[in-house]
Amino acid sequence: MSKSRGIQRKLNRVTLEMSLKPFTNLEQPAIDKVCAEAIRQWLPLIGMADKASMLLWVADGSEILTWDGNEETEFEWAKYIGFANEHCFSHIQDQDDPRIARPYRSNPVRMTYGDLGRIVSSFKRVAAEQFGVSMEVGATFDAGPEFAYSDFKYRDHPEINRAELGGQYISLKADYTVVCTWSNLHADDAMYAAYPDGIPEGTPFGEFLGRQCDSFLPAMGFDYIWFSNGFAVSYFPWTYLGANYNGSYMPLAEYSELSTKVMSFWDHFKRECPKYRTEIRGTNFGTGMDLAKDYIPMLALYEKGYIELPPPNSPWGALNYDFGLEMTGYLSRIAEIPGDTYPFRFYPNDPWFWQNPWRDLYDREPHDIYCPLAAARVNDEGELEGPGIVEILTIDTEKGELNEGDTMEIIPHLRRALRQAPDQPGLLTWVYPFRELHDAVAASSSHSESVFFHDWFIRNAINEGLPLNTVIGTDTLFGMNDDAAGKLKDTILLVSAFWLTGDNAAYFADYVRSGGRLLLYGAVQDPILLDLLNLKLSEALEGEFEVGDFGLQEDGLSVPHPFRSRKLCHQAQIGGGGFREQIKDANDAFTTSAMNLVQDGEVRVYALSRQLPSWSGGCVGWVRGSLPFENSGITHLPVRQETSLLDGSIVLRYMLQHFGYTVLQDRYEQTSTPALMFVKRHDNAFIYTGCKKDSSVTFRFRTLEGVPVMIGQATTAGVAEAAYALDRTFHNECRVFADQKEPGQVWCRENSPVSTMKLDPERTITVGGLKGASLTIYPPLRAIEEGRVDIRRSYAAREEVPWTRQENRILLNEVSGTINISW
């Protein structure tokens, strides 16, 4: 796995993605003009990086499959709007359906391989000569049918779309299929660059594609290849189901067979095309999700050096608003990385279909910039690492437009989010067992059920507002020295209990007993953890439960639901087994029960916390967890149970109350969509970042140090929690927390950094409306250490407001009225 590299202050690379549609004239001056315009529009972003890349969406990869070595040969390219190969889509029943692919303009250019080579060369030359930019150009391969018509895939070699496993062909849908990487080709006598006498019978597809790439990439001038939409990892990239799970049963496959088949493609491909970097988009899901449904062996891909980068965040959230899935997948992918950095991908335009997300799906709201860029990984020195690569899918629209107006709106958000990259862990840090999840499914296919639960429970929790945006892999965590591990002291470690046994369980028990804060979820089996939590195991139960004792504050509802989530239906197969946990010692004074469940008089604990005086402030919380999914047919995403049943993942957010954090939302009714909310740490500030699908949702916050007083906002102090409305997309900085007894409106705003009697400040923030408040202030740490913090009633006041330093913060007592905080 990767070693620490420190915080990246400059991007390694900016990758622009583009189709060939902007090239409406293939004369060389016209080609150069398009290349120059594409680069010029994005220069403010490219300037943040060491180099740039242009990823070209030529067709669907069939241009590689049919490459014959002749630059004069014309090839099919993605010159359509709509679904190509329409026979592959069950939702298209009528040949007059307007969704069937049609040319994007009246007379698209005819494209030859020589033309493509000139376009690739032009990008590199224009970037260097006109802009002084070093630019690579990447090729693409997509396994699906939608981008361009392909005789190779669907007429000449349809056998590559069939996946054999366990002696039979597997599929979820009869119509929509993708290229199966472990398929074998039938013989043909056509001419190919790597097979001038035709394809021999039984040629592995990975071998064929590898040899063709080894010829095509250098001939066209490409520097690397990108595998799109789950190609090379999954035969079922678009659905949460797969070869191992059909929505009703799991496991269905043997790990050794399926993972070996996936790796066979990579072994063949890399043997035939060893000199070119391969990057992958991955599926729409996370590492554990992919392991559970398809046994995708990412660990082996890392350890064999077949890929240098993990897949980026999925762009699927723009289409389904499932940003909890996007964040969960992204965190799971960056926990451990195979090389030096990892990518972030943003989806402003679509060159194939009607949507251009920046305008018609995001409504020009930057939530899919600020939320995933609030995510970061912890390295083995305890430092935060953000992405080193930014990818833009795509810079042109389905009509071939290079819309500079949208570009000018998008780039400032990207630059701001990147410059305010996290540099400390957030409220929660997910300890992701990247290696242990692989080992679990390799040891027994039955473990795929718990691996499935491991990721999907977190997806649901994030969608329910859990502020999780920091991750650390177990290889990294267990390799830390004491100094590095000490940098995690201000975060709560979030850990699944199912993989914690023996030494791993002892590690986290010792962590709590020595003052650490730990929030566990999932079934508990190890005796060490059972003892830590004051639990014992009884008979496993599943099915419907009544919510019994409930000792947590809940979200507010304007319209109370008559069945306000007081029943929970648990399915053991996808929920990490049945409910077994009970309180061991009901008289233990240090155990605080948060939620119990009752079924036919049998009680099971669902959530609790424990904190002993001897633990030096250490605290452990636990939520058993359950998934509110119904068994269903073939769907992209799980189907939610009826809304009268509780989604038990929300309790994970409520349990933060046992650690001193109240994070509540007020919604119109129970079915109203919760907001996503993350707390990013940057330059010692707390940045509250998130988005609201339902813009009427509001928040209530409280921390151990009082209520947050966000810059540019007003709220009420002296009450249990501070209420905030916040914008549809919010990105609010907070450096002041106030705790006072008397209710009153407090506010904070950026002010002019006028010189004081002590210093010429860079910034001044003003806080007002205080009534005998205790304040905790978080200026930049360098300002504290250099003695460059000045707090006064007014700029000209000679008397400073007295304060004391406590580690990375400043404390003030009995403050009333208005103060100016300068540094």
Tab-separated table of C-alpha atoms in Angstrom, residues 523-713:
chain	number	residue	atom	x	y	z
A	523	ALA	CA	-22.914	-7.600	15.140
A	524	VAL	CA	-20.513	-8.119	18.059
A	525	GLN	CA	-19.015	-11.558	18.615
A	526	ASP	CA	-15.535	-11.179	20.078
A	527	PRO	CA	-15.426	-11.646	23.892
A	528	ILE	CA	-13.145	-8.645	24.304
A	529	LEU	CA	-15.672	-6.327	22.664
A	530	LEU	CA	-18.610	-7.925	24.444
A	531	ASP	CA	-16.876	-7.205	27.739
A	532	LEU	CA	-15.996	-3.662	26.669
A	533	LEU	CA	-19.646	-2.962	25.794
A	534	ASN	CA	-21.199	-4.886	28.702
A	535	LEU	CA	-23.022	-7.221	26.293
A	536	LYS	CA	-23.877	-10.894	26.129
A	537	LEU	CA	-25.239	-12.990	23.269
A	538	SER	CA	-28.566	-14.756	23.124
A	539	GLU	CA	-30.712	-16.394	20.439
A	540	ALA	CA	-30.572	-14.702	17.030
A	541	LEU	CA	-33.819	-12.976	16.056
A	542	GLU	CA	-35.003	-11.363	12.844
A	543	GLY	CA	-38.253	-10.010	11.424
A	544	GLU	CA	-40.362	-7.210	12.885
A	545	PHE	CA	-39.495	-5.513	16.187
A	546	GLU	CA	-41.111	-2.797	18.276
A	547	VAL	CA	-38.854	0.052	19.356
A	548	GLY	CA	-38.734	-0.124	23.147
A	549	ASP	CA	-36.664	2.208	25.304
A	550	PHE	CA	-35.392	5.141	23.235
A	551	GLY	CA	-33.104	7.602	24.981
A	552	LEU	CA	-31.952	9.860	22.140
A	553	GLN	CA	-33.081	13.197	20.768
A	554	GLU	CA	-34.678	12.803	17.362
A	555	ASP	CA	-35.132	14.954	14.279
A	556	GLY	CA	-38.140	17.247	14.425
A	557	LEU	CA	-41.158	16.799	12.147
A	558	SER	CA	-43.643	19.523	11.286
A	559	VAL	CA	-46.222	16.872	10.467
A	560	PRO	CA	-45.851	14.008	12.986
A	561	HIS	CA	-46.221	10.569	11.446
A	562	PRO	CA	-48.811	8.361	13.172
A	563	PHE	CA	-46.300	5.492	13.174
A	564	ARG	CA	-43.221	7.594	13.776
A	565	SER	CA	-40.635	4.900	13.104
A	566	ARG	CA	-41.467	2.784	16.109
A	567	LYS	CA	-41.112	-0.507	14.264
A	568	LEU	CA	-38.048	-1.992	12.638
A	569	CYS	CA	-37.948	-4.984	10.276
A	570	HIS	CA	-34.632	-6.814	10.217
A	571	GLN	CA	-33.457	-9.233	7.545
A	572	ALA	CA	-30.578	-11.313	8.906
A	573	GLN	CA	-29.103	-12.248	5.520
A	574	ILE	CA	-28.206	-8.677	4.588
A	575	GLY	CA	-28.027	-7.329	8.142
A	576	GLY	CA	-24.969	-9.128	9.469
A	577	GLY	CA	-27.024	-11.941	10.991
A	578	GLY	CA	-29.833	-11.876	13.536
A	579	PHE	CA	-30.098	-9.683	16.603
A	580	ARG	CA	-28.383	-11.438	19.536
A	581	GLU	CA	-27.050	-8.707	21.807
A	582	GLN	CA	-28.399	-8.129	25.312
A	583	ILE	CA	-27.156	-6.143	28.322
A	584	LYS	CA	-24.931	-8.354	30.449
A	585	ASP	CA	-25.022	-6.370	33.712
A	586	ALA	CA	-28.116	-4.179	33.990
A	587	ASN	CA	-26.708	-2.589	37.159
A	588	ASP	CA	-23.523	-1.318	35.523
A	589	ALA	CA	-23.458	2.405	36.279
A	590	PHE	CA	-21.196	3.188	33.327
A	591	THR	CA	-23.449	1.727	30.597
A	592	THR	CA	-25.984	4.066	28.978
A	593	SER	CA	-28.664	2.372	26.931
A	594	ALA	CA	-29.829	4.386	23.913
A	595	MET	CA	-32.304	2.073	22.167
A	596	ASN	CA	-33.826	-1.364	22.708
A	597	LEU	CA	-35.959	-3.552	20.434
A	598	VAL	CA	-38.693	-5.939	21.536
A	599	GLN	CA	-40.120	-8.998	19.772
A	600	ASP	CA	-42.639	-11.240	21.547
A	601	GLY	CA	-41.299	-10.174	24.918
A	602	GLU	CA	-37.660	-10.765	23.932
A	603	VAL	CA	-35.453	-7.672	24.304
A	604	ARG	CA	-32.412	-6.931	22.180
A	605	VAL	CA	-30.099	-3.966	22.583
A	606	TYR	CA	-29.799	-1.818	19.463
A	607	ALA	CA	-27.618	1.044	20.709
A	608	LEU	CA	-25.650	1.945	23.832
A	609	SER	CA	-22.503	3.617	25.077
A	610	ARG	CA	-20.090	2.952	27.903
A	611	GLN	CA	-17.533	5.122	29.662
A	612	LEU	CA	-15.539	4.164	32.749
A	613	PRO	CA	-13.638	6.677	34.911
A	614	SER	CA	-10.488	4.604	34.482
A	615	TRP	CA	-10.573	5.129	30.698
A	616	SER	CA	-9.096	8.664	30.886
A	617	GLY	CA	-12.006	10.143	28.956
A	618	GLY	CA	-12.283	7.201	26.590
A	619	CYS	CA	-15.779	6.326	25.400
A	620	VAL	CA	-17.238	3.535	23.273
A	621	GLY	CA	-20.606	3.639	21.539
A	622	TRP	CA	-22.299	0.906	19.538
A	623	VAL	CA	-25.208	0.650	17.114
A	624	ARG	CA	-26.261	-2.824	16.012
A	625	GLY	CA	-27.589	-1.629	12.668
A	626	SER	CA	-30.066	-3.010	10.157
A	627	LEU	CA	-30.864	-2.452	6.471
A	628	PRO	CA	-34.434	-1.474	5.535
A	629	PHE	CA	-34.292	-3.231	2.152
A	630	GLU	CA	-36.993	-5.410	0.638
A	631	ASN	CA	-36.342	-8.431	-1.516
A	632	SER	CA	-37.100	-7.182	-5.003
A	633	GLY	CA	-36.624	-7.799	-8.675
A	634	ILE	CA	-33.842	-6.504	-10.884
A	635	THR	CA	-33.155	-2.925	-9.786
A	636	HIS	CA	-30.184	-0.585	-9.856
A	637	LEU	CA	-30.555	0.305	-6.170
A	638	PRO	CA	-32.090	-1.416	-3.139
A	639	VAL	CA	-35.827	-0.929	-2.634
A	640	ARG	CA	-36.751	0.710	0.673
A	641	GLN	CA	-39.245	-0.929	3.018
A	642	GLU	CA	-42.472	0.982	3.663
A	643	THR	CA	-41.785	4.303	5.355
A	644	SER	CA	-43.603	3.372	8.572
A	645	LEU	CA	-40.602	1.152	9.319
A	646	LEU	CA	-37.492	2.697	10.816
A	647	ASP	CA	-34.290	3.018	8.841
A	648	GLY	CA	-32.077	2.124	11.784
A	649	SER	CA	-29.039	3.813	10.258
A	650	ILE	CA	-30.267	7.204	11.507
A	651	VAL	CA	-29.453	6.047	15.044
A	652	LEU	CA	-25.760	6.225	14.150
A	653	ARG	CA	-26.086	10.015	13.833
A	654	TYR	CA	-28.165	10.244	16.986
A	655	MET	CA	-25.487	8.314	18.896
A	656	LEU	CA	-23.089	11.224	18.420
A	657	GLN	CA	-25.002	12.759	21.326
A	658	HIS	CA	-23.223	10.297	23.637
A	659	PHE	CA	-19.931	11.842	22.490
A	660	GLY	CA	-21.059	15.429	23.035
A	661	TYR	CA	-22.285	16.249	19.506
A	662	THR	CA	-25.910	16.984	18.701
A	663	VAL	CA	-26.589	16.928	14.948
A	664	LEU	CA	-30.323	17.128	14.346
A	665	GLN	CA	-32.516	18.026	11.401
A	666	ASP	CA	-36.020	19.424	11.294
A	667	ARG	CA	-38.097	18.216	8.354
A	668	TYR	CA	-41.653	18.632	7.156
A	669	GLU	CA	-42.648	14.985	7.551
A	670	GLN	CA	-41.064	11.590	7.981
A	671	THR	CA	-40.828	10.958	4.226
A	672	SER	CA	-38.977	14.248	3.625
A	673	THR	CA	-35.439	13.622	2.412
A	674	PRO	CA	-32.773	14.373	5.064
A	675	ALA	CA	-29.899	16.665	4.183
A	676	LEU	CA	-26.326	15.523	3.756
A	677	MET	CA	-23.961	17.209	6.177
A	678	PHE	CA	-20.209	16.930	6.669
A	679	VAL	CA	-17.741	18.747	8.914
A	680	LYS	CA	-14.442	19.398	7.203
A	681	ARG	CA	-11.403	20.629	9.156
A	682	HIS	CA	-9.168	23.107	7.367
A	683	ASP	CA	-6.581	25.477	8.824
A	684	ASN	CA	-7.990	24.737	12.297
A	685	ALA	CA	-11.507	25.790	11.236
A	686	PHE	CA	-14.638	23.666	11.111
A	687	ILE	CA	-16.328	23.911	7.716
A	688	TYR	CA	-19.921	22.696	7.661
A	689	THR	CA	-20.523	21.371	4.163
A	690	GLY	CA	-23.497	19.652	2.610
A	691	CYS	CA	-26.595	19.771	0.492
A	692	LYS	CA	-30.354	19.589	0.783
A	693	LYS	CA	-32.547	17.841	-1.757
A	694	ASP	CA	-35.437	19.221	0.294
A	695	SER	CA	-34.496	22.869	0.746
A	696	SER	CA	-36.950	23.276	3.654
A	697	VAL	CA	-34.800	21.113	5.977
A	698	THR	CA	-33.137	22.996	8.841
A	699	PHE	CA	-30.496	22.007	11.407
A	700	ARG	CA	-29.858	22.069	15.140
A	701	PHE	CA	-26.262	21.769	16.351
A	702	ARG	CA	-24.415	21.555	19.645
A	703	THR	CA	-20.893	20.429	20.509
A	704	LEU	CA	-18.900	19.840	23.672
A	705	GLU	CA	-17.813	23.485	23.519
A	706	GLY	CA	-21.249	24.994	22.955
A	707	VAL	CA	-23.109	25.974	19.831
A	708	PRO	CA	-21.280	26.755	16.586
A	709	VAL	CA	-21.357	30.411	15.548
A	710	MET	CA	-20.738	30.249	11.804
A	711	ILE	CA	-19.217	33.126	9.890
A	712	GLY	CA	-21.900	34.997	7.987
A	713	GLN	CA	-24.729	33.480	10.014
